[in-house]
Amino acid sequence: MASTGQKVSGTILIHQTSCHVYKDAGTAERTQDNMEVRLDAKVTSEKETRALGIEVGDFISFDPRTVVTETGFIKSRHLDDKVSAAILLNLLRIYKEAKIELSVTTHFAFSVFEEVGHGANSNIPDQVVEYLAVDMGAMGDDQQTDEYTVSICVKDASGPYHYDFRQHLVALAKEQDIPFKLDIYPFYGSDASAAMSAGAEVKHALLGAGIESSHSYERTHIDSVVATERMVDAYLRSELVE
C-alpha cells in the first residue's frame, strides 16, 4: 500500500531466487539483506519507484491465499489470530441478535500490538478482574495441541497462567463436552501475558484454536474453530472465577 493510498501488487522473495543463476539459491539464509519486493510495475530505479507513490514506512501485506477444503480444513496465512477475532465477532453478533445479556460486564478488545509486546494494555478498565486472551494454540513436536480441539494454555514463555482460571475453563469444557487439550507454548506470549508484565492486577488465561505452521502458510480445522467458539461462549456465560 503506497502512501498515496494506491495499491501496488508484487511478490516478496529472496534475491538469489533462480537456481539457474545463483549458486547459493538453495542454501542462502533469508535475511533483510537479501529479501526484496518485486513490484509488478515497469520500474528500474529509485526515482521511478517513488513516482508510484511508494515511500519509506509504507506497508506490505500478504495475500492470505485462503482455501477451505471439503474435509473441513482451513488453510491460509494470518489464521494466527484472525480465527479468534472472527470467533469473537461472531459471538457478538449472536448475542446482539438474540438479545443475550452476559452474566457480568464484559469488554471485548481487538489488539494489533500483541506481536510487538505490549498488547491490549492501555485500555483495561479498572473494574476488570479476569482477562481471557483468545489467540491460538501452538502445534509442533512434543505439543498436545491439535487441529480438532480448543487448546488451553497452561504456561508460555512468560510463565504460568492463573491456575484457578485455567481450572475453571477445564471444568466448563468437561461440563459441556467441549473437546480440549492442555498445553505449554515454549516460545510464545499473549495480550494477557503482556498485561501481567505491565502490572495489571487481573486473573489471566489463554486459549485458542490449534494452528499448524504458525507465522507461515497456516492450517486449522473447522472442528477446532467450533470447539474454541463453544469454549469462549461457555466462559462468557459463566460466573466469575471464585
PDB file of N, CA, C and O in Angstrom, residues 126-180:
ATOM      1  N   ASP A 126     -10.580  -0.281  35.037  1.00  0.00           N
ATOM      2  CA  ASP A 126     -10.174  -0.584  36.405  1.00  0.00           C
ATOM      3  C   ASP A 126     -11.003  -1.707  37.019  1.00  0.00           C
ATOM      4  O   ASP A 126     -10.540  -2.405  37.919  1.00  0.00           O
ATOM      5  N   GLN A 127     -12.236  -1.895  36.532  1.00  0.00           N
ATOM      6  CA  GLN A 127     -13.122  -2.892  37.113  1.00  0.00           C
ATOM      7  C   GLN A 127     -12.815  -4.319  36.670  1.00  0.00           C
ATOM      8  O   GLN A 127     -13.358  -5.280  37.229  1.00  0.00           O
ATOM      9  N   VAL A 128     -11.955  -4.484  35.686  1.00  0.00           N
ATOM     10  CA  VAL A 128     -11.675  -5.819  35.135  1.00  0.00           C
ATOM     11  C   VAL A 128     -10.952  -6.680  36.170  1.00  0.00           C
ATOM     12  O   VAL A 128      -9.962  -6.253  36.766  1.00  0.00           O
ATOM     13  N   VAL A 129     -11.453  -7.901  36.360  1.00  0.00           N
ATOM     14  CA  VAL A 129     -10.806  -8.841  37.282  1.00  0.00           C
ATOM     15  C   VAL A 129     -10.320 -10.103  36.565  1.00  0.00           C
ATOM     16  O   VAL A 129      -9.476 -10.826  37.098  1.00  0.00           O
ATOM     17  N   GLU A 130     -10.845 -10.373  35.370  1.00  0.00           N
ATOM     18  CA  GLU A 130     -10.396 -11.531  34.589  1.00  0.00           C
ATOM     19  C   GLU A 130     -10.063 -11.091  33.173  1.00  0.00           C
ATOM     20  O   GLU A 130     -10.771 -10.268  32.586  1.00  0.00           O
ATOM     21  N   TYR A 131      -8.991 -11.637  32.655  1.00  0.00           N
ATOM     22  CA  TYR A 131      -8.509 -11.267  31.320  1.00  0.00           C
ATOM     23  C   TYR A 131      -8.297 -12.572  30.548  1.00  0.00           C
ATOM     24  O   TYR A 131      -7.356 -13.313  30.810  1.00  0.00           O
ATOM     25  N   LEU A 132      -9.183 -12.843  29.595  1.00  0.00           N
ATOM     26  CA  LEU A 132      -9.047 -14.033  28.753  1.00  0.00           C
ATOM     27  C   LEU A 132      -8.511 -13.628  27.393  1.00  0.00           C
ATOM     28  O   LEU A 132      -9.166 -12.887  26.650  1.00  0.00           O
ATOM     29  N   ALA A 133      -7.321 -14.093  27.055  1.00  0.00           N
ATOM     30  CA  ALA A 133      -6.766 -13.877  25.721  1.00  0.00           C
ATOM     31  C   ALA A 133      -7.234 -15.016  24.820  1.00  0.00           C
ATOM     32  O   ALA A 133      -7.028 -16.188  25.134  1.00  0.00           O
ATOM     33  N   VAL A 134      -7.880 -14.658  23.723  1.00  0.00           N
ATOM     34  CA  VAL A 134      -8.317 -15.647  22.729  1.00  0.00           C
ATOM     35  C   VAL A 134      -7.361 -15.509  21.558  1.00  0.00           C
ATOM     36  O   VAL A 134      -7.436 -14.565  20.784  1.00  0.00           O
ATOM     37  N   ASP A 135      -6.438 -16.457  21.447  1.00  0.00           N
ATOM     38  CA  ASP A 135      -5.346 -16.329  20.491  1.00  0.00           C
ATOM     39  C   ASP A 135      -5.271 -17.602  19.645  1.00  0.00           C
ATOM     40  O   ASP A 135      -6.176 -17.890  18.871  1.00  0.00           O
ATOM     41  N   MET A 136      -4.228 -18.375  19.785  1.00  0.00           N
ATOM     42  CA  MET A 136      -4.089 -19.615  19.024  1.00  0.00           C
ATOM     43  C   MET A 136      -3.331 -20.641  19.838  1.00  0.00           C
ATOM     44  O   MET A 136      -2.554 -20.297  20.730  1.00  0.00           O
ATOM     45  N   GLY A 137      -3.561 -21.922  19.525  1.00  0.00           N
ATOM     46  CA  GLY A 137      -2.820 -22.999  20.146  1.00  0.00           C
ATOM     47  C   GLY A 137      -1.642 -23.389  19.267  1.00  0.00           C
ATOM     48  O   GLY A 137      -1.802 -23.617  18.068  1.00  0.00           O
ATOM     49  N   ALA A 138      -0.452 -23.439  19.854  1.00  0.00           N
ATOM     50  CA  ALA A 138       0.765 -23.714  19.084  1.00  0.00           C
ATOM     51  C   ALA A 138       0.975 -25.216  18.908  1.00  0.00           C
ATOM     52  O   ALA A 138       0.986 -25.960  19.888  1.00  0.00           O
ATOM     53  N   MET A 139       1.157 -25.632  17.670  1.00  0.00           N
ATOM     54  CA  MET A 139       1.355 -27.044  17.362  1.00  0.00           C
ATOM     55  C   MET A 139       2.793 -27.335  16.973  1.00  0.00           C
ATOM     56  O   MET A 139       3.491 -26.476  16.434  1.00  0.00           O
ATOM     57  N   GLY A 140       3.245 -28.549  17.250  1.00  0.00           N
ATOM     58  CA  GLY A 140       4.596 -28.948  16.887  1.00  0.00           C
ATOM     59  C   GLY A 140       5.007 -30.187  17.659  1.00  0.00           C
ATOM     60  O   GLY A 140       4.202 -30.776  18.395  1.00  0.00           O
ATOM     61  N   ASP A 141       6.249 -30.586  17.493  1.00  0.00           N
ATOM     62  CA  ASP A 141       6.764 -31.754  18.200  1.00  0.00           C
ATOM     63  C   ASP A 141       6.624 -31.563  19.712  1.00  0.00           C
ATOM     64  O   ASP A 141       6.902 -30.483  20.239  1.00  0.00           O
ATOM     65  N   ASP A 142       6.191 -32.617  20.384  1.00  0.00           N
ATOM     66  CA  ASP A 142       6.020 -32.643  21.838  1.00  0.00           C
ATOM     67  C   ASP A 142       4.869 -31.774  22.334  1.00  0.00           C
ATOM     68  O   ASP A 142       4.679 -31.644  23.545  1.00  0.00           O
ATOM     69  N   GLN A 143       4.091 -31.170  21.426  1.00  0.00           N
ATOM     70  CA  GLN A 143       2.930 -30.389  21.829  1.00  0.00           C
ATOM     71  C   GLN A 143       1.696 -31.290  21.903  1.00  0.00           C
ATOM     72  O   GLN A 143       1.590 -32.282  21.190  1.00  0.00           O
ATOM     73  N   GLN A 144       0.759 -30.929  22.787  1.00  0.00           N
ATOM     74  CA  GLN A 144      -0.506 -31.651  22.903  1.00  0.00           C
ATOM     75  C   GLN A 144      -1.570 -31.100  21.956  1.00  0.00           C
ATOM     76  O   GLN A 144      -2.504 -31.801  21.574  1.00  0.00           O
ATOM     77  N   THR A 145      -1.437 -29.836  21.593  1.00  0.00           N
ATOM     78  CA  THR A 145      -2.425 -29.158  20.772  1.00  0.00           C
ATOM     79  C   THR A 145      -2.583 -29.831  19.416  1.00  0.00           C
ATOM     80  O   THR A 145      -1.609 -30.263  18.804  1.00  0.00           O
ATOM     81  N   ASP A 146      -3.839 -29.912  18.949  1.00  0.00           N
ATOM     82  CA  ASP A 146      -4.100 -30.429  17.600  1.00  0.00           C
ATOM     83  C   ASP A 146      -5.081 -29.510  16.885  1.00  0.00           C
ATOM     84  O   ASP A 146      -5.490 -28.478  17.416  1.00  0.00           O
ATOM     85  N   GLU A 147      -5.484 -29.881  15.683  1.00  0.00           N
ATOM     86  CA  GLU A 147      -6.348 -29.041  14.859  1.00  0.00           C
ATOM     87  C   GLU A 147      -7.834 -29.342  15.044  1.00  0.00           C
ATOM     88  O   GLU A 147      -8.653 -28.855  14.264  1.00  0.00           O
ATOM     89  N   TYR A 148      -8.182 -30.096  16.078  1.00  0.00           N
ATOM     90  CA  TYR A 148      -9.566 -30.547  16.217  1.00  0.00           C
ATOM     91  C   TYR A 148     -10.180 -30.183  17.569  1.00  0.00           C
ATOM     92  O   TYR A 148     -11.338 -30.496  17.808  1.00  0.00           O
ATOM     93  N   THR A 149      -9.407 -29.559  18.450  1.00  0.00           N
ATOM     94  CA  THR A 149      -9.889 -29.215  19.785  1.00  0.00           C
ATOM     95  C   THR A 149      -9.507 -27.768  20.105  1.00  0.00           C
ATOM     96  O   THR A 149      -8.738 -27.143  19.374  1.00  0.00           O
ATOM     97  N   VAL A 150     -10.045 -27.259  21.217  1.00  0.00           N
ATOM     98  CA  VAL A 150      -9.586 -25.970  21.713  1.00  0.00           C
ATOM     99  C   VAL A 150      -8.377 -26.210  22.613  1.00  0.00           C
ATOM    100  O   VAL A 150      -8.363 -27.142  23.416  1.00  0.00           O
ATOM    101  N   SER A 151      -7.359 -25.395  22.444  1.00  0.00           N
ATOM    102  CA  SER A 151      -6.141 -25.520  23.243  1.00  0.00           C
ATOM    103  C   SER A 151      -6.181 -24.511  24.382  1.00  0.00           C
ATOM    104  O   SER A 151      -6.368 -23.308  24.160  1.00  0.00           O
ATOM    105  N   ILE A 152      -6.034 -24.993  25.616  1.00  0.00           N
ATOM    106  CA  ILE A 152      -5.989 -24.140  26.795  1.00  0.00           C
ATOM    107  C   ILE A 152      -4.547 -24.100  27.288  1.00  0.00           C
ATOM    108  O   ILE A 152      -3.958 -25.128  27.607  1.00  0.00           O
ATOM    109  N   CYS A 153      -3.984 -22.901  27.321  1.00  0.00           N
ATOM    110  CA  CYS A 153      -2.569 -22.763  27.668  1.00  0.00           C
ATOM    111  C   CYS A 153      -2.356 -22.811  29.179  1.00  0.00           C
ATOM    112  O   CYS A 153      -3.027 -22.124  29.941  1.00  0.00           O
ATOM    113  N   VAL A 154      -1.430 -23.631  29.596  1.00  0.00           N
ATOM    114  CA  VAL A 154      -1.029 -23.745  30.993  1.00  0.00           C
ATOM    115  C   VAL A 154       0.104 -22.775  31.319  1.00  0.00           C
ATOM    116  O   VAL A 154       0.132 -22.135  32.362  1.00  0.00           O
ATOM    117  N   LYS A 155       1.022 -22.640  30.369  1.00  0.00           N
ATOM    118  CA  LYS A 155       2.233 -21.833  30.586  1.00  0.00           C
ATOM    119  C   LYS A 155       2.813 -21.479  29.233  1.00  0.00           C
ATOM    120  O   LYS A 155       2.752 -22.280  28.287  1.00  0.00           O
ATOM    121  N   ASP A 156       3.380 -20.265  29.116  1.00  0.00           N
ATOM    122  CA  ASP A 156       4.121 -19.911  27.913  1.00  0.00           C
ATOM    123  C   ASP A 156       5.460 -19.298  28.319  1.00  0.00           C
ATOM    124  O   ASP A 156       5.901 -19.467  29.464  1.00  0.00           O
ATOM    125  N   ALA A 157       6.105 -18.584  27.407  1.00  0.00           N
ATOM    126  CA  ALA A 157       7.431 -18.038  27.705  1.00  0.00           C
ATOM    127  C   ALA A 157       7.402 -17.037  28.854  1.00  0.00           C
ATOM    128  O   ALA A 157       8.438 -16.776  29.484  1.00  0.00           O
ATOM    129  N   SER A 158       6.225 -16.484  29.149  1.00  0.00           N
ATOM    130  CA  SER A 158       6.116 -15.505  30.230  1.00  0.00           C
ATOM    131  C   SER A 158       5.964 -16.162  31.593  1.00  0.00           C
ATOM    132  O   SER A 158       6.118 -15.501  32.623  1.00  0.00           O
ATOM    133  N   GLY A 159       5.628 -17.451  31.609  1.00  0.00           N
ATOM    134  CA  GLY A 159       5.390 -18.143  32.869  1.00  0.00           C
ATOM    135  C   GLY A 159       4.007 -18.761  32.902  1.00  0.00           C
ATOM    136  O   GLY A 159       3.300 -18.769  31.890  1.00  0.00           O
ATOM    137  N   PRO A 160       3.580 -19.284  34.052  1.00  0.00           N
ATOM    138  CA  PRO A 160       2.282 -19.961  34.143  1.00  0.00           C
ATOM    139  C   PRO A 160       1.116 -18.973  34.125  1.00  0.00           C
ATOM    140  O   PRO A 160       1.252 -17.826  34.573  1.00  0.00           O
ATOM    141  N   TYR A 161      -0.012 -19.445  33.610  1.00  0.00           N
ATOM    142  CA  TYR A 161      -1.244 -18.668  33.651  1.00  0.00           C
ATOM    143  C   TYR A 161      -1.980 -18.973  34.962  1.00  0.00           C
ATOM    144  O   TYR A 161      -1.651 -19.915  35.674  1.00  0.00           O
ATOM    145  N   HIS A 162      -2.981 -18.159  35.280  1.00  0.00           N
ATOM    146  CA  HIS A 162      -3.674 -18.257  36.557  1.00  0.00           C
ATOM    147  C   HIS A 162      -4.305 -19.641  36.711  1.00  0.00           C
ATOM    148  O   HIS A 162      -5.145 -20.051  35.901  1.00  0.00           O
ATOM    149  N   TYR A 163      -3.917 -20.353  37.758  1.00  0.00           N
ATOM    150  CA  TYR A 163      -4.324 -21.758  37.915  1.00  0.00           C
ATOM    151  C   TYR A 163      -5.840 -21.908  38.063  1.00  0.00           C
ATOM    152  O   TYR A 163      -6.460 -22.733  37.386  1.00  0.00           O
ATOM    153  N   ASP A 164      -6.457 -21.137  38.929  1.00  0.00           N
ATOM    154  CA  ASP A 164      -7.893 -21.279  39.152  1.00  0.00           C
ATOM    155  C   ASP A 164      -8.694 -20.919  37.902  1.00  0.00           C
ATOM    156  O   ASP A 164      -9.716 -21.551  37.610  1.00  0.00           O
ATOM    157  N   PHE A 165      -8.237 -19.916  37.174  1.00  0.00           N
ATOM    158  CA  PHE A 165      -8.910 -19.520  35.931  1.00  0.00           C
ATOM    159  C   PHE A 165      -8.817 -20.670  34.930  1.00  0.00           C
ATOM    160  O   PHE A 165      -9.795 -21.037  34.276  1.00  0.00           O
ATOM    161  N   ARG A 166      -7.639 -21.240  34.803  1.00  0.00           N
ATOM    162  CA  ARG A 166      -7.468 -22.376  33.889  1.00  0.00           C
ATOM    163  C   ARG A 166      -8.367 -23.543  34.277  1.00  0.00           C
ATOM    164  O   ARG A 166      -9.027 -24.161  33.425  1.00  0.00           O
ATOM    165  N   GLN A 167      -8.411 -23.847  35.564  1.00  0.00           N
ATOM    166  CA  GLN A 167      -9.246 -24.942  36.031  1.00  0.00           C
ATOM    167  C   GLN A 167     -10.729 -24.662  35.807  1.00  0.00           C
ATOM    168  O   GLN A 167     -11.520 -25.579  35.564  1.00  0.00           O
ATOM    169  N   HIS A 168     -11.109 -23.405  35.882  1.00  0.00           N
ATOM    170  CA  HIS A 168     -12.488 -23.007  35.589  1.00  0.00           C
ATOM    171  C   HIS A 168     -12.826 -23.330  34.131  1.00  0.00           C
ATOM    172  O   HIS A 168     -13.905 -23.864  33.834  1.00  0.00           O
ATOM    173  N   LEU A 169     -11.910 -23.020  33.226  1.00  0.00           N
ATOM    174  CA  LEU A 169     -12.126 -23.327  31.814  1.00  0.00           C
ATOM    175  C   LEU A 169     -12.207 -24.838  31.589  1.00  0.00           C
ATOM    176  O   LEU A 169     -13.056 -25.326  30.818  1.00  0.00           O
ATOM    177  N   VAL A 170     -11.326 -25.584  32.234  1.00  0.00           N
ATOM    178  CA  VAL A 170     -11.338 -27.041  32.109  1.00  0.00           C
ATOM    179  C   VAL A 170     -12.663 -27.609  32.603  1.00  0.00           C
ATOM    180  O   VAL A 170     -13.256 -28.492  31.967  1.00  0.00           O
ATOM    181  N   ALA A 171     -13.149 -27.104  33.732  1.00  0.00           N
ATOM    182  CA  ALA A 171     -14.414 -27.588  34.283  1.00  0.00           C
ATOM    183  C   ALA A 171     -15.569 -27.304  33.328  1.00  0.00           C
ATOM    184  O   ALA A 171     -16.449 -28.149  33.127  1.00  0.00           O
ATOM    185  N   LEU A 172     -15.571 -26.121  32.713  1.00  0.00           N
ATOM    186  CA  LEU A 172     -16.615 -25.787  31.740  1.00  0.00           C
ATOM    187  C   LEU A 172     -16.551 -26.702  30.526  1.00  0.00           C
ATOM    188  O   LEU A 172     -17.581 -27.152  30.008  1.00  0.00           O
ATOM    189  N   ALA A 173     -15.325 -26.981  30.067  1.00  0.00           N
ATOM    190  CA  ALA A 173     -15.160 -27.853  28.906  1.00  0.00           C
ATOM    191  C   ALA A 173     -15.692 -29.254  29.196  1.00  0.00           C
ATOM    192  O   ALA A 173     -16.394 -29.860  28.369  1.00  0.00           O
ATOM    193  N   LYS A 174     -15.370 -29.779  30.372  1.00  0.00           N
ATOM    194  CA  LYS A 174     -15.838 -31.107  30.740  1.00  0.00           C
ATOM    195  C   LYS A 174     -17.357 -31.120  30.919  1.00  0.00           C
ATOM    196  O   LYS A 174     -18.037 -32.045  30.482  1.00  0.00           O
ATOM    197  N   GLU A 175     -17.869 -30.087  31.541  1.00  0.00           N
ATOM    198  CA  GLU A 175     -19.306 -29.993  31.812  1.00  0.00           C
ATOM    199  C   GLU A 175     -20.119 -29.940  30.521  1.00  0.00           C
ATOM    200  O   GLU A 175     -21.200 -30.531  30.423  1.00  0.00           O
ATOM    201  N   GLN A 176     -19.584 -29.235  29.504  1.00  0.00           N
ATOM    202  CA  GLN A 176     -20.328 -29.046  28.260  1.00  0.00           C
ATOM    203  C   GLN A 176     -19.800 -29.903  27.123  1.00  0.00           C
ATOM    204  O   GLN A 176     -20.154 -29.706  25.960  1.00  0.00           O
ATOM    205  N   ASP A 177     -18.950 -30.864  27.471  1.00  0.00           N
ATOM    206  CA  ASP A 177     -18.424 -31.820  26.489  1.00  0.00           C
ATOM    207  C   ASP A 177     -17.752 -31.118  25.312  1.00  0.00           C
ATOM    208  O   ASP A 177     -17.983 -31.442  24.149  1.00  0.00           O
ATOM    209  N   ILE A 178     -16.910 -30.150  25.642  1.00  0.00           N
ATOM    210  CA  ILE A 178     -16.140 -29.428  24.631  1.00  0.00           C
ATOM    211  C   ILE A 178     -14.756 -30.073  24.535  1.00  0.00           C
ATOM    212  O   ILE A 178     -14.038 -30.131  25.533  1.00  0.00           O
ATOM    213  N   PRO A 179     -14.357 -30.575  23.375  1.00  0.00           N
ATOM    214  CA  PRO A 179     -13.037 -31.212  23.263  1.00  0.00           C
ATOM    215  C   PRO A 179     -11.911 -30.196  23.453  1.00  0.00           C
ATOM    216  O   PRO A 179     -11.914 -29.133  22.833  1.00  0.00           O
ATOM    217  N   PHE A 180     -10.953 -30.534  24.330  1.00  0.00           N
ATOM    218  CA  PHE A 180      -9.886 -29.580  24.636  1.00  0.00           C
ATOM    219  C   PHE A 180      -8.580 -30.320  24.891  1.00  0.00           C
ATOM    220  O   PHE A 180      -8.554 -31.508  25.163  1.00  0.00           O
TER     221      PHE A 180
END
